[in-house]
Short mmCIF file of C-alpha atoms in Angstrom, two decimals:
data_model
loop_
_atom_site.label_atom_id
_atom_site.label_comp_id
_atom_site.label_asym_id
_atom_site.label_seq_id
_atom_site.Cartn_x
_atom_site.Cartn_y
_atom_site.Cartn_z
CA UNK A 1 -55.32 6.90 -0.50
CA UNK A 2 -57.95 4.70 1.19
CA UNK A 3 -55.57 3.86 4.02
CA UNK A 4 -54.92 7.54 4.64
CA UNK A 5 -58.69 8.30 4.68
CA UNK A 6 -59.12 5.54 7.23
CA UNK A 7 -56.90 7.58 9.56
CA UNK A 8 -59.13 10.68 9.54
CA UNK A 9 -62.11 10.54 11.95
CA UNK A 10 -61.07 14.05 12.81
CA UNK A 11 -58.21 16.08 11.43
CA UNK A 12 -56.25 16.26 14.70
CA UNK A 13 -56.83 12.68 15.77
CA UNK A 14 -56.00 11.47 12.29
CA UNK A 15 -52.78 13.46 12.20
CA UNK A 16 -51.74 12.03 15.56
CA UNK A 17 -52.49 8.45 14.45
CA UNK A 18 -50.58 8.81 11.14
CA UNK A 19 -47.53 10.33 12.82
CA UNK A 20 -47.56 7.43 15.29
CA UNK A 21 -47.70 4.90 12.43
CA UNK A 22 -44.84 6.57 10.57
CA UNK A 23 -42.77 6.67 13.75
CA UNK A 24 -43.37 2.96 14.19
CA UNK A 25 -42.10 2.30 10.67
CA UNK A 26 -38.85 4.18 11.34
CA UNK A 27 -38.25 2.12 14.46
CA UNK A 28 -38.91 -1.28 12.90
CA UNK A 29 -36.97 -0.69 9.63
CA UNK A 30 -33.54 -1.98 10.73
CA UNK A 31 -30.44 -1.18 8.70
CA UNK A 32 -28.20 -3.96 7.41
CA UNK A 33 -26.04 -5.29 10.22
CA UNK A 34 -22.97 -6.03 8.09
CA UNK A 35 -20.05 -3.83 9.17
CA UNK A 36 -18.96 -0.89 7.07
CA UNK A 37 -15.33 -0.71 5.91
CA UNK A 38 -13.10 2.31 5.23
CA UNK A 39 -9.61 1.99 3.73
CA UNK A 40 -7.40 5.09 3.77
CA UNK A 41 -4.37 4.49 1.55
CA UNK A 42 -1.45 6.91 1.52
CA UNK A 43 1.22 7.08 -1.17
CA UNK A 44 4.91 6.45 -0.27
CA UNK A 45 4.36 6.74 3.50
CA UNK A 46 7.19 5.13 5.44
CA UNK A 47 7.20 3.98 9.02
CA UNK A 48 10.94 3.33 9.45
CA UNK A 49 12.05 6.97 9.14
CA UNK A 50 9.30 8.71 11.08
CA UNK A 51 6.47 8.94 8.59
CA UNK A 52 3.78 8.74 11.27
CA UNK A 53 5.14 11.69 13.26
CA UNK A 54 2.92 14.37 11.62
CA UNK A 55 -0.17 12.15 11.90
CA UNK A 56 -1.02 12.79 15.56
CA UNK A 57 -4.80 12.76 15.05
CA UNK A 58 -4.64 9.65 12.89
CA UNK A 59 -2.67 7.76 15.52
CA UNK A 60 -5.15 8.81 18.20
CA UNK A 61 -8.34 8.16 16.21
CA UNK A 62 -7.28 4.88 14.57
CA UNK A 63 -4.15 3.47 16.20
CA UNK A 64 -4.98 4.26 19.82
CA UNK A 65 -8.61 3.30 19.25
CA UNK A 66 -7.61 -0.08 17.82
CA UNK A 67 -4.53 -2.04 16.83
CA UNK A 68 -1.20 -1.08 15.25
CA UNK A 69 0.87 -3.66 13.36
CA UNK A 70 4.64 -3.29 13.66
CA UNK A 71 5.42 -5.94 11.03
CA UNK A 72 3.26 -4.94 8.07
CA UNK A 73 4.93 -5.37 4.69
CA UNK A 74 4.17 -4.79 1.02
CA UNK A 75 4.45 -7.39 -1.71
CA UNK A 76 6.45 -4.95 -3.84
CA UNK A 77 7.97 -1.54 -2.96
CA UNK A 78 6.51 0.35 -5.92
CA UNK A 79 3.14 2.04 -6.35
CA UNK A 80 1.37 0.12 -9.11
CA UNK A 81 2.46 -3.46 -8.27
CA UNK A 82 1.70 -2.81 -4.61
CA UNK A 83 -1.74 -1.30 -5.28
CA UNK A 84 -2.53 -4.22 -7.56
CA UNK A 85 -1.63 -6.55 -4.67
CA UNK A 86 -3.95 -4.65 -2.32
CA UNK A 87 -6.87 -4.82 -4.75
CA UNK A 88 -6.42 -8.45 -5.82
CA UNK A 89 -4.96 -10.01 -2.67
CA UNK A 90 -2.26 -11.50 -4.92
CA UNK A 91 1.51 -11.37 -5.16
CA UNK A 92 2.93 -9.65 -8.28
CA UNK A 93 3.83 -12.96 -9.95
CA UNK A 94 0.09 -13.75 -9.95
CA UNK A 95 -1.45 -10.40 -10.90
CA UNK A 96 1.40 -9.67 -13.36
CA UNK A 97 1.73 -5.95 -12.70
CA UNK A 98 5.51 -5.53 -12.68
CA UNK A 99 6.04 -1.75 -12.72
CA UNK A 100 4.35 1.63 -13.13
CA UNK A 101 4.11 1.54 -16.93
CA UNK A 102 1.29 0.48 -19.23
CA UNK A 103 3.69 -2.07 -20.74
CA UNK A 104 4.28 -3.34 -17.22
CA UNK A 105 0.51 -4.09 -16.99
CA UNK A 106 -0.28 -1.05 -14.84
CA UNK A 107 -3.99 -0.40 -15.50
CA UNK A 108 -3.67 -2.03 -18.91
CA UNK A 109 -6.57 -3.57 -20.81
CA UNK A 110 -5.16 -6.98 -19.85
CA UNK A 111 -5.34 -6.00 -16.17
CA UNK A 112 -8.88 -4.73 -16.64
CA UNK A 113 -10.03 -8.01 -18.18
CA UNK A 114 -8.18 -10.49 -16.02
CA UNK A 115 -7.94 -8.88 -12.56
CA UNK A 116 -10.46 -6.06 -12.07
CA UNK A 117 -13.54 -8.32 -12.03
CA UNK A 118 -12.10 -10.22 -9.06
CA UNK A 119 -10.77 -7.41 -6.89
CA UNK A 120 -12.09 -7.40 -3.36
CA UNK A 121 -14.17 -4.20 -3.90
CA UNK A 122 -15.87 -5.86 -6.88
CA UNK A 123 -16.66 -8.91 -4.75
CA UNK A 124 -17.96 -6.71 -1.92
CA UNK A 125 -20.24 -4.92 -4.36
CA UNK A 126 -21.39 -7.77 -6.58
CA UNK A 127 -21.67 -10.56 -4.01
CA UNK A 128 -21.71 -8.83 -0.65
CA UNK A 129 -24.31 -6.16 -1.32
CA UNK A 130 -21.98 -3.27 -0.43
CA UNK A 131 -22.17 0.28 -1.71
CA UNK A 132 -18.63 1.04 -2.87
CA UNK A 133 -16.90 4.40 -3.11
CA UNK A 134 -13.45 5.25 -4.46
CA UNK A 135 -11.65 8.60 -4.39
CA UNK A 136 -8.05 9.37 -5.32
CA UNK A 137 -5.10 7.66 -6.96
CA UNK A 138 -5.96 4.23 -8.36
CA UNK A 139 -3.15 2.85 -10.55
CA UNK A 140 -0.42 5.03 -12.07
CA UNK A 141 -1.58 4.65 -15.68
CA UNK A 142 -5.30 4.96 -14.98
CA UNK A 143 -6.92 7.21 -17.61
CA UNK A 144 -4.44 6.41 -20.39
CA UNK A 145 -6.18 6.61 -23.76
CA UNK A 146 -4.77 3.20 -24.69
CA UNK A 147 -6.59 1.65 -21.74
CA UNK A 148 -10.05 3.18 -22.03
CA UNK A 149 -9.25 6.72 -20.88
CA UNK A 150 -11.16 8.35 -18.06
CA UNK A 151 -14.37 6.80 -19.31
CA UNK A 152 -13.26 3.47 -17.90
CA UNK A 153 -14.74 2.91 -14.45
CA UNK A 154 -13.41 -0.32 -12.92
CA UNK A 155 -16.01 -2.95 -12.16
CA UNK A 156 -17.59 -2.94 -8.76
CA UNK A 157 -17.66 0.74 -7.83
CA UNK A 158 -20.93 2.54 -7.04
CA UNK A 159 -19.26 5.96 -6.90
CA UNK A 160 -15.95 6.67 -8.63
CA UNK A 161 -13.62 9.69 -8.31
CA UNK A 162 -10.44 8.36 -9.94
CA UNK A 163 -7.33 10.50 -10.43
CA UNK A 164 -5.85 10.51 -13.91
CA UNK A 165 -2.41 8.90 -13.68
CA UNK A 166 0.00 9.66 -10.82
CA UNK A 167 -0.18 11.72 -7.64
CA UNK A 168 -0.69 15.47 -7.92
CA UNK A 169 -2.01 18.18 -5.63
CA UNK A 170 -3.12 20.78 -8.20
CA UNK A 171 -3.82 20.89 -11.95
CA UNK A 172 -5.21 17.40 -12.34
CA UNK A 173 -8.23 15.65 -13.81
CA UNK A 174 -10.61 13.31 -12.02
CA UNK A 175 -12.86 10.74 -13.62
CA UNK A 176 -16.18 11.35 -11.86
CA UNK A 177 -18.14 8.20 -12.65
CA UNK A 178 -16.49 8.15 -16.07
CA UNK A 179 -16.70 11.86 -16.92
CA UNK A 180 -13.65 14.15 -16.73
CA UNK A 181 -13.58 16.89 -14.10
CA UNK A 182 -10.67 19.30 -14.54
CA UNK A 183 -9.12 21.03 -11.52
CA UNK A 184 -6.79 24.00 -11.42
CA UNK A 185 -4.55 25.57 -8.80
CA UNK A 186 -6.92 27.34 -6.41
CA UNK A 187 -6.49 25.96 -2.91
CA UNK A 188 -10.08 26.26 -1.74
CA UNK A 189 -11.43 24.35 -4.74
CA UNK A 190 -8.61 22.20 -6.04
CA UNK A 191 -6.18 20.95 -3.38
CA UNK A 192 -6.55 17.24 -3.99
CA UNK A 193 -6.30 15.93 -0.42
CA UNK A 194 -9.09 18.28 0.64
CA UNK A 195 -11.17 17.48 -2.45
CA UNK A 196 -10.96 13.79 -1.55
CA UNK A 197 -12.11 14.59 1.99
CA UNK A 198 -15.04 16.64 0.67
CA UNK A 199 -16.33 14.06 -1.80
CA UNK A 200 -15.92 11.34 0.84
CA UNK A 201 -18.05 13.29 3.28
CA UNK A 202 -20.63 13.85 0.55
CA UNK A 203 -20.80 10.11 0.00
CA UNK A 204 -21.35 9.50 3.71
CA UNK A 205 -24.05 12.16 3.74
CA UNK A 206 -26.05 10.90 0.75
CA UNK A 207 -25.45 7.13 0.63
CA UNK A 208 -28.19 4.61 1.33
CA UNK A 209 -28.71 3.92 5.01
CA UNK A 210 -29.94 0.39 4.32
CA UNK A 211 -26.80 -1.06 2.76
CA UNK A 212 -23.32 -1.48 4.23
CA UNK A 213 -20.63 0.55 2.53
CA UNK A 214 -16.98 0.23 1.58
CA UNK A 215 -14.94 3.41 1.07
CA UNK A 216 -11.41 3.60 -0.32
CA UNK A 217 -9.78 7.02 -0.04
CA UNK A 218 -6.38 7.11 -1.72
CA UNK A 219 -4.46 10.29 -0.98
CA UNK A 220 -1.62 11.75 -3.06
CA UNK A 221 0.43 12.48 0.07
CA UNK A 222 3.23 12.14 0.80
CA UNK A 223 4.20 11.33 -2.82
CA UNK A 224 6.12 13.89 -4.88
CA UNK A 225 5.72 16.73 -5.86
CA UNK A 226 5.18 17.21 -2.09
CA UNK A 227 2.99 20.30 -2.36
CA UNK A 228 1.65 21.28 1.08
CA UNK A 229 -1.54 23.17 1.79
CA UNK A 230 -0.89 26.92 2.29
CA UNK A 231 -1.53 26.78 6.03
CA UNK A 232 1.17 24.13 6.47
CA UNK A 233 3.88 25.35 4.13
CA UNK A 234 5.99 26.88 6.92
CA UNK A 235 5.85 23.99 9.39
CA UNK A 236 8.84 21.81 10.32
CA UNK A 237 11.34 24.50 9.34
CA UNK A 238 14.11 22.97 11.43
CA UNK A 239 13.29 19.34 10.68
CA UNK A 240 15.82 17.18 8.86
CA UNK A 241 15.71 13.62 7.60
CA UNK A 242 16.68 11.31 10.47
CA UNK A 243 20.38 10.57 10.75
CA UNK A 244 19.90 6.90 11.55
CA UNK A 245 22.92 4.54 11.61
CA UNK A 246 22.36 3.67 7.94
CA UNK A 247 22.11 7.32 6.83
CA UNK A 248 24.89 8.36 4.40
CA UNK A 249 26.63 5.02 4.90
CA UNK A 250 28.28 3.04 2.11
CA UNK A 251 26.51 -0.29 1.54
CA UNK A 252 29.77 -2.08 0.81
CA UNK A 253 28.39 -5.62 1.25
CA UNK A 254 25.21 -5.03 -0.78
CA UNK A 255 24.03 -5.39 -4.36
CA UNK A 256 26.03 -3.38 -6.91
CA UNK A 257 23.28 -0.78 -7.30
CA UNK A 258 23.67 0.14 -3.64
CA UNK A 259 27.46 -0.03 -3.81
CA UNK A 260 27.56 2.50 -6.66
CA UNK A 261 26.07 5.25 -4.49
CA UNK A 262 28.66 7.87 -3.61
CA UNK A 263 29.51 8.19 0.07
CA UNK A 264 29.55 10.69 1.58
CA UNK A 265 26.70 12.29 -0.31
CA UNK A 266 27.18 15.72 -1.78
CA UNK A 267 25.95 18.70 0.20
CA UNK A 268 23.48 19.40 -2.61
CA UNK A 269 21.98 15.90 -2.30
CA UNK A 270 21.66 16.19 1.47
CA UNK A 271 20.00 19.60 1.20
CA UNK A 272 17.64 18.23 -1.45
CA UNK A 273 16.57 15.22 0.61
CA UNK A 274 16.12 17.31 3.77
CA UNK A 275 13.84 19.68 1.87
CA UNK A 276 11.90 16.74 0.48
CA UNK A 277 11.58 15.21 3.94
CA UNK A 278 10.10 18.43 5.35
CA UNK A 279 7.71 18.79 2.44
CA UNK A 280 6.53 15.20 2.78
CA UNK A 281 5.64 15.79 6.42
CA UNK A 282 3.82 19.01 5.52
CA UNK A 283 1.59 17.22 3.01
CA UNK A 284 0.70 14.66 5.67
CA UNK A 285 -0.89 17.30 7.89
CA UNK A 286 -3.74 17.53 5.38
CA UNK A 287 -4.09 13.74 5.46
CA UNK A 288 -4.36 14.01 9.24
CA UNK A 289 -7.19 16.51 8.77
CA UNK A 290 -8.92 14.18 6.30
CA UNK A 291 -8.81 11.28 8.74
CA UNK A 292 -10.22 13.42 11.53
CA UNK A 293 -13.08 14.69 9.36
CA UNK A 294 -14.04 11.17 8.25
CA UNK A 295 -13.94 9.68 11.74
CA UNK A 296 -15.93 12.55 13.23
CA UNK A 297 -18.52 12.26 10.44
CA UNK A 298 -18.91 8.53 11.11
CA UNK A 299 -19.27 9.27 14.79
CA UNK A 300 -21.87 12.01 14.20
CA UNK A 301 -23.97 9.64 12.05
CA UNK A 302 -23.68 6.93 14.73
CA UNK A 303 -21.95 4.58 12.26
CA UNK A 304 -18.46 4.55 13.75
CA UNK A 305 -19.13 1.66 16.13
CA UNK A 306 -20.10 -0.53 13.17
CA UNK A 307 -17.24 0.55 10.91
CA UNK A 308 -13.76 -0.86 10.44
CA UNK A 309 -11.24 1.86 9.54
CA UNK A 310 -7.90 0.78 8.01
CA UNK A 311 -4.96 3.14 7.49
CA UNK A 312 -1.87 2.11 5.53
CA UNK A 313 0.46 2.90 2.60
CA UNK A 314 1.38 1.35 -0.75
CA UNK A 315 5.10 1.27 0.10
CA UNK A 316 7.72 2.90 2.29
CA UNK A 317 10.42 5.40 1.38
CA UNK A 318 14.04 6.34 2.00
CA UNK A 319 15.87 9.65 2.32
CA UNK A 320 19.62 9.14 2.49
CA UNK A 321 19.80 5.55 3.71
CA UNK A 322 22.90 3.83 2.28
CA UNK A 323 23.60 7.15 0.51
CA UNK A 324 20.56 6.83 -1.77
CA UNK A 325 19.06 10.36 -1.88
CA UNK A 326 15.37 9.40 -2.11
CA UNK A 327 13.03 6.84 -3.64
CA UNK A 328 11.62 3.39 -2.84
CA UNK A 329 12.23 0.18 -4.92
CA UNK A 330 14.79 -1.37 -2.56
CA UNK A 331 14.50 -4.49 -0.45
CA UNK A 332 15.25 -2.85 2.89
CA UNK A 333 12.90 -2.20 5.82
CA UNK A 334 12.51 1.49 5.04
CA UNK A 335 10.98 0.65 1.63
CA UNK A 336 9.00 -2.54 2.28
CA UNK A 337 7.61 -1.99 5.80
CA UNK A 338 4.56 0.26 6.09
CA UNK A 339 2.19 1.61 8.72
CA UNK A 340 -0.97 -0.38 9.34
CA UNK A 341 -3.57 0.68 11.91
CA UNK A 342 -7.12 -0.66 12.25
CA UNK A 343 -10.06 0.22 14.48
CA UNK A 344 -13.52 -1.33 14.43
CA UNK A 345 -16.09 -3.57 16.08
CA UNK A 346 -14.64 -6.08 18.57
CA UNK A 347 -11.15 -4.54 18.33
CA UNK A 348 -9.84 -3.57 21.73
CA UNK A 349 -8.08 -0.19 21.90
CA UNK A 350 -4.38 0.50 22.47
CA UNK A 351 -3.13 -2.75 21.00
CA UNK A 352 0.14 -3.45 19.22
CA UNK A 353 0.72 -6.64 17.25
CA UNK A 354 4.06 -8.06 16.11
CA UNK A 355 2.40 -10.68 13.90
CA UNK A 356 3.49 -10.70 10.28
CA UNK A 357 0.94 -9.26 7.84
CA UNK A 358 1.20 -8.10 4.24
CA UNK A 359 -0.83 -5.94 1.91
CA UNK A 360 -2.04 -9.08 0.10
CA UNK A 361 -3.96 -9.74 3.34
CA UNK A 362 -6.08 -6.58 3.19
CA UNK A 363 -8.55 -7.90 0.61
CA UNK A 364 -9.08 -11.28 2.32
CA UNK A 365 -9.55 -9.53 5.66
CA UNK A 366 -12.21 -7.16 4.32
CA UNK A 367 -14.03 -9.97 2.56
CA UNK A 368 -13.97 -11.91 5.83
CA UNK A 369 -15.45 -8.89 7.62
CA UNK A 370 -18.27 -8.91 5.07
CA UNK A 371 -18.92 -12.60 5.67
CA UNK A 372 -17.51 -13.78 2.32
CA UNK A 373 -15.56 -17.05 2.22
CA UNK A 374 -12.03 -16.14 1.15
CA UNK A 375 -11.41 -19.76 0.12
CA UNK A 376 -13.76 -19.16 -2.80
CA UNK A 377 -11.25 -16.69 -4.26
CA UNK A 378 -7.79 -17.14 -5.75
CA UNK A 379 -6.25 -14.65 -3.35
CA UNK A 380 -2.79 -15.37 -1.98
CA UNK A 381 -3.25 -13.48 1.27
CA UNK A 382 -4.86 -14.46 4.57
CA UNK A 383 -7.56 -12.81 6.61
CA UNK A 384 -6.20 -11.27 9.79
CA UNK A 385 -9.69 -10.63 11.18
CA UNK A 386 -9.04 -13.23 13.92
CA UNK A 387 -5.97 -11.19 14.90
CA UNK A 388 -8.03 -8.00 15.07
CA UNK A 389 -10.60 -9.66 17.28
CA UNK A 390 -8.10 -11.42 19.54
CA UNK A 391 -9.33 -14.89 18.52
CA UNK A 392 -6.03 -16.22 17.18
CA UNK A 393 -3.36 -18.33 18.80
CA UNK A 394 -0.20 -16.51 17.69
CA UNK A 395 1.70 -19.80 17.29
CA UNK A 396 -0.64 -20.81 14.46
CA UNK A 397 -0.07 -17.66 12.38
CA UNK A 398 2.19 -17.59 9.32
CA UNK A 399 5.89 -16.81 9.73
CA UNK A 400 6.88 -15.46 6.31
CA UNK A 401 5.76 -13.41 3.33
CA UNK A 402 7.12 -12.75 -0.14
CA UNK A 403 8.48 -9.46 -1.48
CA UNK A 404 9.30 -9.28 -5.17
CA UNK A 405 10.39 -6.49 -7.47
CA UNK A 406 11.37 -6.30 -11.13
CA UNK A 407 13.81 -3.49 -11.80
CA UNK A 408 13.17 -0.85 -14.43
CA UNK A 409 15.83 0.23 -16.88
CA UNK A 410 16.68 0.43 -20.57
CA UNK A 411 19.36 -1.15 -22.70
CA UNK A 412 21.08 2.19 -23.27
CA UNK A 413 23.37 4.16 -21.01
CA UNK A 414 22.15 7.24 -19.19
CA UNK A 415 23.91 10.15 -20.99
CA UNK A 416 24.73 11.78 -17.66
CA UNK A 417 26.09 8.54 -16.19
CA UNK A 418 27.86 6.66 -19.01
CA UNK A 419 30.33 4.91 -16.71
CA UNK A 420 27.54 2.96 -15.03
CA UNK A 421 26.71 1.23 -18.29
CA UNK A 422 23.27 0.34 -19.70
CA UNK A 423 20.22 -0.42 -17.66
CA UNK A 424 20.19 2.23 -14.93
CA UNK A 425 17.29 4.57 -14.23
CA UNK A 426 16.04 7.12 -11.71
CA UNK A 427 19.45 8.81 -11.68
CA UNK A 428 20.34 11.93 -9.73
CA UNK A 429 22.66 14.66 -11.04
CA UNK A 430 25.65 13.26 -9.15
CA UNK A 431 25.14 9.89 -10.86
CA UNK A 432 23.49 8.05 -8.03
CA UNK A 433 20.94 5.79 -9.68
CA UNK A 434 18.02 4.40 -7.68
CA UNK A 435 17.06 1.59 -10.05
CA UNK A 436 18.31 -0.69 -12.81
CA UNK A 437 17.00 -3.57 -14.91
CA UNK A 438 18.86 -6.08 -12.75
CA UNK A 439 17.60 -4.55 -9.53
CA UNK A 440 15.26 -7.53 -9.81
CA UNK A 441 14.94 -9.50 -6.62
CA UNK A 442 12.71 -11.64 -4.48
CA UNK A 443 12.80 -11.90 -0.68
CA UNK A 444 11.40 -13.98 2.10
CA UNK A 445 10.62 -11.81 5.12
CA UNK A 446 10.30 -14.04 8.19
CA UNK A 447 8.98 -13.04 11.59
CA UNK A 448 8.46 -15.57 14.38
CA UNK A 449 8.99 -15.56 18.16
CA UNK A 450 12.60 -16.73 17.72
CA UNK A 451 13.28 -15.40 14.21
CA UNK A 452 13.39 -12.03 12.47
CA UNK A 453 15.16 -12.64 9.17
CA UNK A 454 15.19 -11.39 5.61
CA UNK A 455 16.58 -13.48 2.75
CA UNK A 456 16.83 -11.99 -0.77
CA UNK A 457 18.13 -13.22 -4.12
CA UNK A 458 18.84 -11.03 -7.13
CA UNK A 459 18.25 -12.05 -10.72
CA UNK A 460 21.63 -10.95 -12.00
CA UNK A 461 24.87 -12.52 -13.19
CA UNK A 462 26.04 -12.95 -9.61
CA UNK A 463 22.74 -14.32 -8.27
CA UNK A 464 23.65 -11.99 -5.42
CA UNK A 465 22.25 -12.86 -1.99
CA UNK A 466 21.51 -10.57 0.94
CA UNK A 467 20.49 -11.85 4.38
CA UNK A 468 19.77 -9.79 7.51
CA UNK A 469 19.10 -10.63 11.13
CA UNK A 470 16.75 -7.73 11.73
CA UNK A 471 16.61 -8.27 15.49
CA UNK A 472 20.35 -7.90 15.93
CA UNK A 473 20.76 -5.46 13.04
CA UNK A 474 17.56 -3.36 12.63
CA UNK A 475 19.27 -0.93 10.24
CA UNK A 476 20.51 -3.78 8.02
CA UNK A 477 24.11 -2.68 8.08
CA UNK A 478 25.62 -6.19 7.84
CA UNK A 479 24.79 -8.68 5.10
CA UNK A 480 25.30 -12.07 6.79
CA UNK A 481 24.79 -14.22 3.68
CA UNK A 482 28.36 -15.58 3.89
CA UNK A 483 28.33 -16.29 7.62
CA UNK A 484 24.84 -17.55 8.43
CA UNK A 485 24.30 -21.23 9.18
CA UNK A 486 24.09 -23.15 5.90
CA UNK A 487 20.98 -25.07 6.93
CA UNK A 488 19.08 -21.84 7.59
CA UNK A 489 20.30 -20.44 4.27
CA UNK A 490 19.07 -23.50 2.39
CA UNK A 491 15.67 -23.44 4.04
CA UNK A 492 15.24 -19.76 3.28
CA UNK A 493 16.25 -20.37 -0.31
CA UNK A 494 13.74 -23.17 -0.67
CA UNK A 495 10.95 -21.18 0.92
CA UNK A 496 11.66 -18.39 -1.55
CA UNK A 497 11.31 -20.84 -4.41
CA UNK A 498 8.02 -22.12 -2.99
CA UNK A 499 6.58 -18.64 -2.51
CA UNK A 500 7.61 -17.45 -5.97
CA UNK A 501 5.69 -20.32 -7.52
CA UNK A 502 2.71 -20.22 -5.15
CA UNK A 503 -0.86 -19.34 -6.04
CA UNK A 504 -3.88 -19.00 -3.77
CA UNK A 505 -3.93 -21.45 -0.86
CA UNK A 506 -0.37 -22.67 -1.53
CA UNK A 507 0.87 -19.19 -0.58
CA UNK A 508 -0.42 -19.79 2.95
CA UNK A 509 1.48 -23.00 3.68
CA UNK A 510 3.76 -23.32 6.73
CA UNK A 511 6.87 -21.22 7.02
CA UNK A 512 10.57 -21.62 6.44
CA UNK A 513 11.22 -23.89 9.40
CA UNK A 514 8.72 -26.57 8.44
CA UNK A 515 10.62 -29.88 8.40
CA UNK A 516 8.93 -30.97 5.16
CA UNK A 517 10.96 -28.50 3.11
CA UNK A 518 14.15 -29.57 1.39
CA UNK A 519 16.61 -27.36 -0.43
CA UNK A 520 16.21 -27.18 -4.20
CA UNK A 521 17.84 -24.19 -5.94
CA UNK A 522 16.02 -24.70 -9.24
CA UNK A 523 13.27 -22.52 -10.69
CA UNK A 524 14.64 -19.29 -9.31
CA UNK A 525 13.62 -16.28 -11.43
CA UNK A 526 12.98 -18.43 -14.49
CA UNK A 527 10.40 -16.02 -15.93
CA UNK A 528 12.89 -13.17 -16.08
CA UNK A 529 15.76 -14.86 -17.90
CA UNK A 530 14.70 -14.08 -21.47
CA UNK A 531 14.15 -10.40 -20.72
CA UNK A 532 17.48 -10.03 -18.97
CA UNK A 533 19.32 -11.80 -21.77
CA UNK A 534 17.86 -9.36 -24.28
CA UNK A 535 18.82 -6.38 -22.17
CA UNK A 536 22.36 -7.58 -21.55
CA UNK A 537 22.98 -8.11 -25.22
CA UNK A 538 21.45 -4.81 -26.28
CA UNK A 539 18.59 -6.33 -28.25
CA UNK A 540 15.23 -4.55 -28.32
#
């Protein structure tokens, strides 16, 4: 009080002096200069079959304002393993999330103890001084009573709006900082994509202005049940799934699970997938609105110029390719390649990069943005911040990444598809099954100036191999495993072995054409053998 009294020789003069002092304080109190980071994660958004088409505003506000990656891949084409790779910066063989079930380590107590403390958001919060905000789908089994229920808030989050279990649009429950919030089916209050936009804007409005922030907004779209907002439910009436060269084509030289698909597809299957394709696009229009609202809010608060905005997906999708009606889980481009667009400080607009990046690189990149040394972590990925800022010699960048998937299935036959035998799952009425226990594979995806190859091995009785020259055959119609040069085949095989056993820095070693590598077919899929043996012999 004495300091205020000192400012009062007269009321008016004192008021003027105090206002001047307060104004001086607001000028000299500088906010933290660390960049802010926003990650917008969609669910099942492809890039190979036109998934970005409805996202005109997103492409303008993020892609055109920054850089778009044409060779961005996921470590596994399934929601929970892929999301675990994003959060941890690790390949599935290191974070041990193998499918979407609690038994498959999806949001299990084991995951919570071993991986959640070291996710990149936890490091940003605990060591980088970031405010952290999450809204939307986390991991598919989040909220399960056996794993702490909705009261479990993962370490490292300042504000938490986590969706219970899998993607929905209405009639869902959110964990709001550990307390359940039940939503119904009224559009204005409950449509999840819009709810996520609203709570995100609230965070931006009320957060501290003296700390950097990280936001992760994880939309349900365009995952099933593909429920559009009312204003978009009649759009794209004449749109059909693209009839690309691999649409409704028999994959005669592919793994047995692809070969079993009936070609041509039934009219009912084609009608079903076309309807799903339209509905997926309709749900994305609300995502486009969400992106616009967030970017405009950052611009209005004068924070956009100091904010990196990432937009991507957890995996791709297919609708009719190789006569598979719809799903993900396959090794092909339509399932493993995803959109990735980034804008932010020091990123020049209207850029396109062909450099190979993966979702295990997102965490290392964001830690690098925050000034944290990625080498202090056990992450498998690499920071592509030098790529964003144009500081990288392209010849020094990695040439290959790992994709791995462990098929889901049970040791009993599907009653509707007994002729296919035990182990199949995700079956359609006409007995086209999208997955099986031996749909277990690992791939090396290689991209270099003179190379665009994919090499995959299956963990089955055949040890079936698929190889594609993606430059010459972008729709992966011809498996060249039996005709490719043997030396290339051996090097790809050995690189696959190296990547499947890598951890941390060893995952970032030189690529498949490094002369130090020698072919050694051992150690392939060793961790899966016991499980497969049990399944094949019908033992629980």
